[in-house]
Amino acid sequence: MTNASGLLGAPPQAVPARPQVDRVGNSSQGTSQLFLTTALARGVSGVFVWTALVLTGHQIYLHLRSYTVPSEQRHIIRLLFIVPIYAFDSWLSLLLLGGHQHYVYFDSVRDCYEAFVIYSFLSLCFQYLGGESAIMAEIRGKPIRPSCFYGTCCLRGMSYSIGFLRFCKQATLQFCIVKPIMALATIVLQAFGKYHDGDFNIHSGYLYVTLIYNSSVSLALYALFLFYFATRELLQPFEPVLKFLTIKAVIFLSFWQGMLLAILERCGVLPEAQVIEGSRVGAGTVAAGYQNLAICIEMFFASVALRYAFTCQVYSEKKERSPAPTAPMQSISSGLKETVSPQDIVQDAIHNFSPAYQQYTQQATHEAPGPGQGRDPLPSAHPGMDGGCGGGRKSRNVEKRMLIPAEEM
C-alpha cells in the first residue's frame, strides 16, 4: 500500500479511497472495530440464544403434550414464548448491526410481544383464582389498604369493586393497543429519517415515541402491582412470587437497560464508531447493539427461571390420571392452535371496554357437547381442549362465559 501511494505521488484524488483502506484494516486496529461486530460477540451471544431456545422449546412441548387445563396453559405458553421471541429477535438485530438500522424493525416486533406478555400474565392470575366472579366474591367491599410501596396511598378510603378489576384489565389491554401503534409509528418515522435512537431532540420522533411508550408501560405495570396487592393472599397456593419476579425481571431489565444506555449515550460514554463496510453509525445504534447483546445472554437465565416458575408437573400428573386415550400429535397441534388464537383476547377487550358490560362479571363454565352438537350455539363461547383427550374437536369440552350483574356477587 505504501509503495503504491509513492508511485502515484500521493495525489489528492486518493484521499476518498482511505475509508476503504480503513475498513479493511479495522480488524488490526484495536480501537477501530466495534466489539459488537466481532465473531466473539456474535458467537457467544449465539450460544446463549440457541441454548435458551432449546430449553424453552422443550418446556413448551411438555405443556402442549399435557394440555389438560387450557384456560391456564394457553397463557403459560404465551409467557414462555417471550424467550424465543426476545432471544432470536435480539440476535438477528445484533447480526445485522450496521449503517442500515435494520434492528429497529426487529425490536418493534419484540416490544409488541412485551405488551402481550403483561396482559397474559394478568389473565393467568385471573384464571388461577377462578375468573372475575370468583375474585369479586373474595375481595368485593374490602377496603383498599394504603401503601406507598404498592402505589395505593392515593386510594385511601376506597374499597374493591368491579371497577377495580376493570381498571386492571383495561390498563394492561391499553398497552397491547398502544405498543403496536408506536411500533408502526417508529417504522414510518424510520423510513422518513425522523427516528434515531437516543435522539431526544424535539424535532425527532424518538422523544415522543419514548414518552408515550413509557407512560403506557408504566400504567400497565402499575395495574399488575395493584392486582397483586389485592390478591396476593389468594394467589399464595400458586407460588406467584417467582412467576411475578421472573416476568418482571425480563420486562424491567430490557426497559431499564435501554434507559441506562440512553443516559450513557447522552453523557458521551458511547462515542460514534466506524463499523461494517466503513459506514459510521451513531451512538444510539451502538447503545441498541449492546442492549441486544445483553438480552441474548439474559434470555438463557430467563429460560432457566421460567422452567422452574411455570413447571409442567401438575398438568402432567393430571394427564396421567385421565382414563381417556391420547393422541399426542393431534393434541399438541390443537393446543398450539388455541394458544396462538387471539379470540379470547378480542373477547376480553370487548368485555372490558364496552360500556354495556361495565357492571357485569364473567363466569366460565365447562360443558361437554351433547350428541349432534357440531358447533357452539353461543357466540360468546369458545372451545377448550379436554385434558388428556386427544380425539380432536368432538372430544373437546366447551367453555362458556356467562355474564353476572355485579350487584348479585
CSV table of C-alpha atoms in Angstrom, one decimal, residues 21-331:
chain,number,residue,atom,x,y,z
A,21,VAL,CA,-8.4,1.0,3.4
A,22,ASP,CA,-9.5,1.7,7.0
A,23,ARG,CA,-12.4,-0.7,6.5
A,24,VAL,CA,-10.0,-3.5,5.5
A,25,GLY,CA,-7.7,-2.7,8.4
A,26,ASN,CA,-10.3,-2.4,11.1
A,27,SER,CA,-9.5,-5.8,12.4
A,28,SER,CA,-6.0,-4.9,13.1
A,29,GLN,CA,-6.7,-1.7,14.9
A,30,GLY,CA,-7.8,-2.2,18.4
A,31,THR,CA,-9.9,0.9,18.6
A,32,SER,CA,-11.4,0.8,15.1
A,33,GLN,CA,-13.5,-2.3,15.2
A,34,LEU,CA,-16.6,-2.3,17.4
A,35,PHE,CA,-16.8,-5.3,19.7
A,36,LEU,CA,-20.4,-5.9,18.8
A,37,THR,CA,-19.4,-6.8,15.2
A,38,THR,CA,-16.7,-9.3,16.2
A,39,ALA,CA,-17.0,-13.0,15.8
A,40,LEU,CA,-16.6,-13.4,19.5
A,41,ALA,CA,-19.6,-11.3,20.4
A,42,ARG,CA,-21.8,-12.9,17.8
A,43,GLY,CA,-20.6,-16.4,18.7
A,44,VAL,CA,-21.0,-16.1,22.4
A,45,SER,CA,-24.5,-14.5,22.0
A,46,GLY,CA,-25.4,-17.2,19.6
A,47,VAL,CA,-24.5,-20.0,22.1
A,48,PHE,CA,-26.7,-18.4,24.8
A,49,VAL,CA,-29.6,-17.8,22.4
A,50,TRP,CA,-29.7,-21.3,21.0
A,51,THR,CA,-29.4,-22.9,24.4
A,52,ALA,CA,-32.3,-20.8,25.6
A,53,LEU,CA,-34.3,-21.8,22.5
A,54,VAL,CA,-33.8,-25.5,23.2
A,55,LEU,CA,-34.7,-25.2,26.9
A,56,THR,CA,-37.8,-23.2,26.3
A,57,GLY,CA,-38.8,-25.2,23.3
A,58,HIS,CA,-38.7,-28.4,25.3
A,59,GLN,CA,-40.8,-26.8,28.1
A,60,ILE,CA,-43.4,-25.6,25.6
A,61,TYR,CA,-43.6,-29.1,24.1
A,62,LEU,CA,-44.2,-30.6,27.6
A,63,HIS,CA,-47.1,-28.2,28.2
A,64,LEU,CA,-48.6,-28.9,24.8
A,65,ARG,CA,-48.2,-32.6,25.4
A,66,SER,CA,-50.0,-32.3,28.8
A,67,TYR,CA,-52.5,-29.7,27.7
A,68,THR,CA,-55.0,-30.5,30.4
A,69,VAL,CA,-56.1,-27.1,31.7
A,70,PRO,CA,-56.3,-24.9,28.5
A,71,SER,CA,-57.6,-21.8,30.4
A,72,GLU,CA,-54.3,-21.7,32.3
A,73,GLN,CA,-51.8,-23.3,29.9
A,74,ARG,CA,-52.5,-21.1,26.9
A,75,HIS,CA,-51.4,-18.1,28.9
A,76,ILE,CA,-48.4,-20.0,30.3
A,77,ILE,CA,-47.3,-21.0,26.8
A,78,ARG,CA,-47.7,-17.4,25.6
A,79,LEU,CA,-45.5,-16.3,28.5
A,80,LEU,CA,-42.9,-18.9,27.6
A,81,PHE,CA,-42.7,-17.7,24.0
A,82,ILE,CA,-41.1,-14.5,25.4
A,83,VAL,CA,-37.7,-16.3,25.4
A,84,PRO,CA,-37.5,-17.4,21.8
A,85,ILE,CA,-39.0,-14.1,20.5
A,86,TYR,CA,-36.7,-11.9,22.6
A,87,ALA,CA,-33.6,-14.0,22.1
A,88,PHE,CA,-33.8,-14.7,18.4
A,89,ASP,CA,-35.0,-11.2,17.6
A,90,SER,CA,-32.1,-9.6,19.5
A,91,TRP,CA,-29.6,-12.0,17.9
A,92,LEU,CA,-30.8,-11.1,14.4
A,93,SER,CA,-30.6,-7.4,15.3
A,94,LEU,CA,-27.0,-8.0,16.5
A,95,LEU,CA,-26.0,-9.8,13.4
A,96,LEU,CA,-27.4,-7.1,11.2
A,97,LEU,CA,-25.9,-4.2,13.2
A,98,GLY,CA,-24.5,-1.6,10.8
A,99,GLY,CA,-25.2,1.6,9.0
A,100,HIS,CA,-28.7,0.5,8.0
A,101,GLN,CA,-30.8,0.4,11.1
A,102,HIS,CA,-32.5,-3.0,10.5
A,103,TYR,CA,-32.7,-3.6,14.2
A,104,VAL,CA,-35.4,-1.0,14.6
A,105,TYR,CA,-37.8,-3.3,12.7
A,106,PHE,CA,-36.9,-6.4,14.7
A,107,ASP,CA,-37.0,-4.5,18.0
A,108,SER,CA,-40.5,-3.3,17.2
A,109,VAL,CA,-41.7,-6.9,17.0
A,110,ARG,CA,-40.1,-7.8,20.3
A,111,ASP,CA,-41.5,-4.8,22.0
A,112,CYS,CA,-45.0,-5.6,20.8
A,113,TYR,CA,-44.8,-9.0,22.4
A,114,GLU,CA,-43.8,-7.3,25.6
A,115,ALA,CA,-47.3,-5.8,25.8
A,116,PHE,CA,-48.8,-9.3,25.1
A,117,VAL,CA,-46.8,-10.8,28.0
A,118,ILE,CA,-48.0,-8.3,30.6
A,119,TYR,CA,-51.6,-9.0,29.6
A,120,SER,CA,-51.1,-12.8,29.5
A,121,PHE,CA,-49.6,-12.8,33.0
A,122,LEU,CA,-52.6,-10.8,34.4
A,123,SER,CA,-55.0,-13.2,32.6
A,124,LEU,CA,-53.2,-16.2,34.0
A,125,CYS,CA,-53.6,-14.8,37.6
A,126,PHE,CA,-57.3,-14.3,36.8
A,127,GLN,CA,-57.6,-18.0,35.8
A,128,TYR,CA,-55.7,-19.2,38.8
A,129,LEU,CA,-58.3,-17.6,41.0
A,130,GLY,CA,-61.3,-18.9,39.0
A,131,GLY,CA,-62.1,-15.8,37.0
A,132,GLU,CA,-63.7,-12.4,37.6
A,133,SER,CA,-66.8,-13.7,39.5
A,134,ALA,CA,-64.6,-15.8,42.0
A,135,ILE,CA,-62.3,-12.9,42.6
A,136,MET,CA,-65.1,-10.5,43.2
A,137,ALA,CA,-66.7,-12.9,45.7
A,138,GLU,CA,-63.5,-12.7,47.7
A,139,ILE,CA,-62.5,-9.1,47.6
A,140,ARG,CA,-65.7,-7.1,47.0
A,141,GLY,CA,-66.3,-4.4,49.6
A,142,LYS,CA,-63.0,-4.9,51.3
A,143,PRO,CA,-61.2,-1.6,52.0
A,144,ILE,CA,-58.0,-0.8,50.0
A,145,ARG,CA,-55.1,-0.6,52.4
A,146,PRO,CA,-53.0,2.4,51.6
A,147,SER,CA,-49.3,1.6,50.8
A,148,CYS,CA,-46.7,3.8,49.3
A,149,PHE,CA,-44.7,0.7,48.1
A,150,TYR,CA,-47.7,-0.6,46.0
A,151,GLY,CA,-48.9,2.8,45.0
A,152,THR,CA,-52.2,2.7,46.8
A,153,CYS,CA,-51.6,5.7,49.1
A,154,CYS,CA,-53.9,7.7,46.8
A,155,LEU,CA,-56.7,5.2,47.1
A,156,ARG,CA,-57.2,5.7,50.9
A,157,GLY,CA,-60.9,5.3,51.9
A,158,MET,CA,-61.8,3.3,48.7
A,159,SER,CA,-62.9,-0.3,48.6
A,160,TYR,CA,-62.6,-3.1,46.0
A,161,SER,CA,-65.3,-3.3,43.4
A,162,ILE,CA,-65.8,-4.5,39.8
A,163,GLY,CA,-64.4,-1.1,38.7
A,164,PHE,CA,-61.1,-2.1,40.3
A,165,LEU,CA,-60.8,-5.3,38.2
A,166,ARG,CA,-61.9,-3.3,35.1
A,167,PHE,CA,-59.1,-0.9,35.6
A,168,CYS,CA,-56.5,-3.6,36.0
A,169,LYS,CA,-57.6,-5.3,32.7
A,170,GLN,CA,-58.0,-2.0,30.8
A,171,ALA,CA,-54.6,-0.8,31.9
A,172,THR,CA,-52.9,-3.9,30.5
A,173,LEU,CA,-55.1,-4.0,27.4
A,174,GLN,CA,-54.3,-0.4,26.5
A,175,PHE,CA,-50.6,-1.3,26.4
A,176,CYS,CA,-51.5,-4.1,23.9
A,177,ILE,CA,-53.1,-1.4,21.7
A,178,VAL,CA,-50.6,1.5,22.2
A,179,LYS,CA,-47.4,-0.6,21.7
A,180,PRO,CA,-48.3,-1.8,18.2
A,181,ILE,CA,-49.3,1.7,17.2
A,182,MET,CA,-46.0,3.0,18.5
A,183,ALA,CA,-44.1,0.3,16.7
A,184,LEU,CA,-45.8,1.2,13.4
A,185,ALA,CA,-45.1,4.9,14.0
A,186,THR,CA,-41.4,4.0,14.7
A,187,ILE,CA,-41.2,2.1,11.4
A,188,VAL,CA,-42.8,5.0,9.4
A,189,LEU,CA,-40.6,7.6,11.1
A,190,GLN,CA,-37.6,5.5,10.4
A,191,ALA,CA,-38.5,5.3,6.7
A,192,PHE,CA,-38.6,9.1,6.5
A,193,GLY,CA,-35.4,9.6,8.5
A,194,LYS,CA,-37.2,11.1,11.5
A,195,TYR,CA,-36.3,8.5,14.1
A,196,HIS,CA,-32.9,8.0,15.6
A,197,ASP,CA,-32.3,6.0,18.8
A,198,GLY,CA,-31.1,8.2,21.7
A,199,ASP,CA,-32.0,11.5,19.9
A,200,PHE,CA,-34.1,13.5,22.4
A,201,ASN,CA,-34.3,16.5,20.1
A,202,ILE,CA,-37.9,17.9,19.9
A,203,HIS,CA,-37.8,17.5,16.1
A,204,SER,CA,-37.1,13.8,16.4
A,205,GLY,CA,-39.8,11.2,16.7
A,206,TYR,CA,-37.7,9.2,19.3
A,207,LEU,CA,-38.6,11.7,22.0
A,208,TYR,CA,-42.4,11.4,21.6
A,209,VAL,CA,-42.4,7.6,21.0
A,210,THR,CA,-40.4,7.1,24.2
A,211,LEU,CA,-42.7,9.4,26.2
A,212,ILE,CA,-45.9,7.7,25.1
A,213,TYR,CA,-44.3,4.2,25.4
A,214,ASN,CA,-43.0,4.9,29.0
A,215,SER,CA,-46.4,6.3,30.1
A,216,SER,CA,-48.3,3.3,28.7
A,217,VAL,CA,-46.0,0.6,30.1
A,218,SER,CA,-45.8,2.3,33.5
A,219,LEU,CA,-49.7,2.3,33.7
A,220,ALA,CA,-49.8,-1.4,32.7
A,221,LEU,CA,-47.1,-2.4,35.3
A,222,TYR,CA,-48.9,-0.3,37.9
A,223,ALA,CA,-52.1,-2.2,37.3
A,224,LEU,CA,-50.2,-5.5,37.8
A,225,PHE,CA,-48.9,-4.2,41.1
A,226,LEU,CA,-52.4,-3.2,42.2
A,227,PHE,CA,-53.9,-6.6,41.3
A,228,TYR,CA,-51.1,-8.5,43.1
A,229,PHE,CA,-51.5,-6.3,46.2
A,230,ALA,CA,-55.2,-7.1,46.3
A,231,THR,CA,-55.0,-10.8,45.7
A,232,ARG,CA,-51.6,-11.8,47.0
A,233,GLU,CA,-53.1,-13.9,49.8
A,234,LEU,CA,-55.4,-15.7,47.3
A,235,LEU,CA,-52.5,-16.4,44.9
A,236,GLN,CA,-50.3,-17.8,47.7
A,237,PRO,CA,-51.0,-21.5,46.8
A,238,PHE,CA,-49.8,-20.8,43.2
A,239,GLU,CA,-46.4,-19.5,44.3
A,240,PRO,CA,-46.8,-16.2,42.5
A,241,VAL,CA,-43.7,-14.5,43.7
A,242,LEU,CA,-41.2,-16.5,41.4
A,243,LYS,CA,-43.6,-16.1,38.5
A,244,PHE,CA,-44.1,-12.4,39.1
A,245,LEU,CA,-40.4,-11.7,39.6
A,246,THR,CA,-39.3,-13.7,36.6
A,247,ILE,CA,-41.7,-11.9,34.2
A,248,LYS,CA,-41.0,-8.5,35.8
A,249,ALA,CA,-37.2,-9.1,35.5
A,250,VAL,CA,-37.4,-9.8,31.8
A,251,ILE,CA,-39.5,-6.7,31.1
A,252,PHE,CA,-37.8,-4.4,33.6
A,253,LEU,CA,-34.3,-5.4,32.5
A,254,SER,CA,-34.9,-4.6,28.9
A,255,PHE,CA,-36.6,-1.4,29.9
A,256,TRP,CA,-34.0,-0.1,32.4
A,257,GLN,CA,-31.1,-1.3,30.3
A,258,GLY,CA,-32.4,0.9,27.4
A,259,MET,CA,-32.8,3.8,29.8
A,260,LEU,CA,-29.3,3.4,31.2
A,261,LEU,CA,-27.7,3.1,27.8
A,262,ALA,CA,-29.6,6.2,26.6
A,263,ILE,CA,-28.1,8.1,29.6
A,264,LEU,CA,-24.6,6.8,28.9
A,265,GLU,CA,-25.0,7.9,25.3
A,266,ARG,CA,-26.1,11.4,26.3
A,267,CYS,CA,-23.1,11.6,28.7
A,268,GLY,CA,-20.7,10.7,25.8
A,269,VAL,CA,-19.7,7.4,27.2
A,270,LEU,CA,-20.7,5.7,24.0
A,271,PRO,CA,-19.0,7.5,21.2
A,272,GLU,CA,-19.7,7.0,17.5
A,273,ALA,CA,-17.8,4.1,16.0
A,274,GLN,CA,-16.9,3.1,12.4
A,275,VAL,CA,-18.2,-0.4,11.7
A,276,ILE,CA,-19.3,-2.6,8.8
A,277,GLU,CA,-18.3,-1.5,5.3
A,278,GLY,CA,-16.8,1.7,6.5
A,279,SER,CA,-20.2,3.2,7.5
A,280,ARG,CA,-20.4,5.4,10.6
A,281,VAL,CA,-23.2,4.6,13.0
A,282,GLY,CA,-24.5,6.9,15.8
A,283,ALA,CA,-24.2,6.3,19.5
A,284,GLY,CA,-27.9,5.4,19.6
A,285,THR,CA,-27.2,2.4,17.3
A,286,VAL,CA,-24.3,1.3,19.4
A,287,ALA,CA,-26.4,1.5,22.5
A,288,ALA,CA,-29.1,-0.6,20.9
A,289,GLY,CA,-26.5,-3.1,19.9
A,290,TYR,CA,-25.2,-3.5,23.4
A,291,GLN,CA,-28.8,-3.9,24.7
A,292,ASN,CA,-29.4,-6.7,22.2
A,293,LEU,CA,-26.2,-8.4,23.3
A,294,ALA,CA,-27.3,-8.2,26.9
A,295,ILE,CA,-30.8,-9.6,26.1
A,296,CYS,CA,-29.2,-12.5,24.2
A,297,ILE,CA,-27.3,-13.5,27.3
A,298,GLU,CA,-30.1,-12.8,29.8
A,299,MET,CA,-32.6,-14.9,27.9
A,300,PHE,CA,-30.6,-18.0,28.8
A,301,PHE,CA,-31.1,-17.3,32.5
A,302,ALA,CA,-34.7,-16.3,31.9
A,303,SER,CA,-35.3,-19.7,30.2
A,304,VAL,CA,-33.9,-21.5,33.3
A,305,ALA,CA,-36.0,-19.4,35.7
A,306,LEU,CA,-39.2,-19.8,33.7
A,307,ARG,CA,-38.6,-23.6,33.7
A,308,TYR,CA,-39.0,-23.5,37.5
A,309,ALA,CA,-41.6,-20.8,37.6
A,310,PHE,CA,-44.1,-22.5,35.2
A,311,THR,CA,-43.4,-26.2,35.7
A,312,CYS,CA,-45.5,-28.7,33.8
A,313,GLN,CA,-45.5,-31.3,36.6
A,314,VAL,CA,-49.1,-30.6,37.9
A,315,TYR,CA,-50.5,-30.8,34.4
A,316,SER,CA,-48.6,-34.0,33.6
A,317,GLU,CA,-50.0,-35.7,36.7
A,318,LYS,CA,-53.5,-34.6,35.8
A,319,LYS,CA,-53.0,-36.2,32.3
A,320,GLU,CA,-51.8,-39.4,33.9
A,321,ARG,CA,-54.9,-39.7,36.0
A,322,SER,CA,-57.1,-39.2,32.9
A,323,PRO,CA,-58.6,-42.5,31.7
A,324,ALA,CA,-59.2,-41.2,28.2
A,325,PRO,CA,-56.9,-42.3,25.4
A,326,THR,CA,-54.4,-39.8,24.0
A,327,ALA,CA,-53.3,-38.8,20.5
A,328,PRO,CA,-50.1,-36.8,21.2
A,329,MET,CA,-49.5,-35.1,17.9
A,330,GLN,CA,-53.2,-34.1,17.4
A,331,SER,CA,-53.3,-32.9,21.0
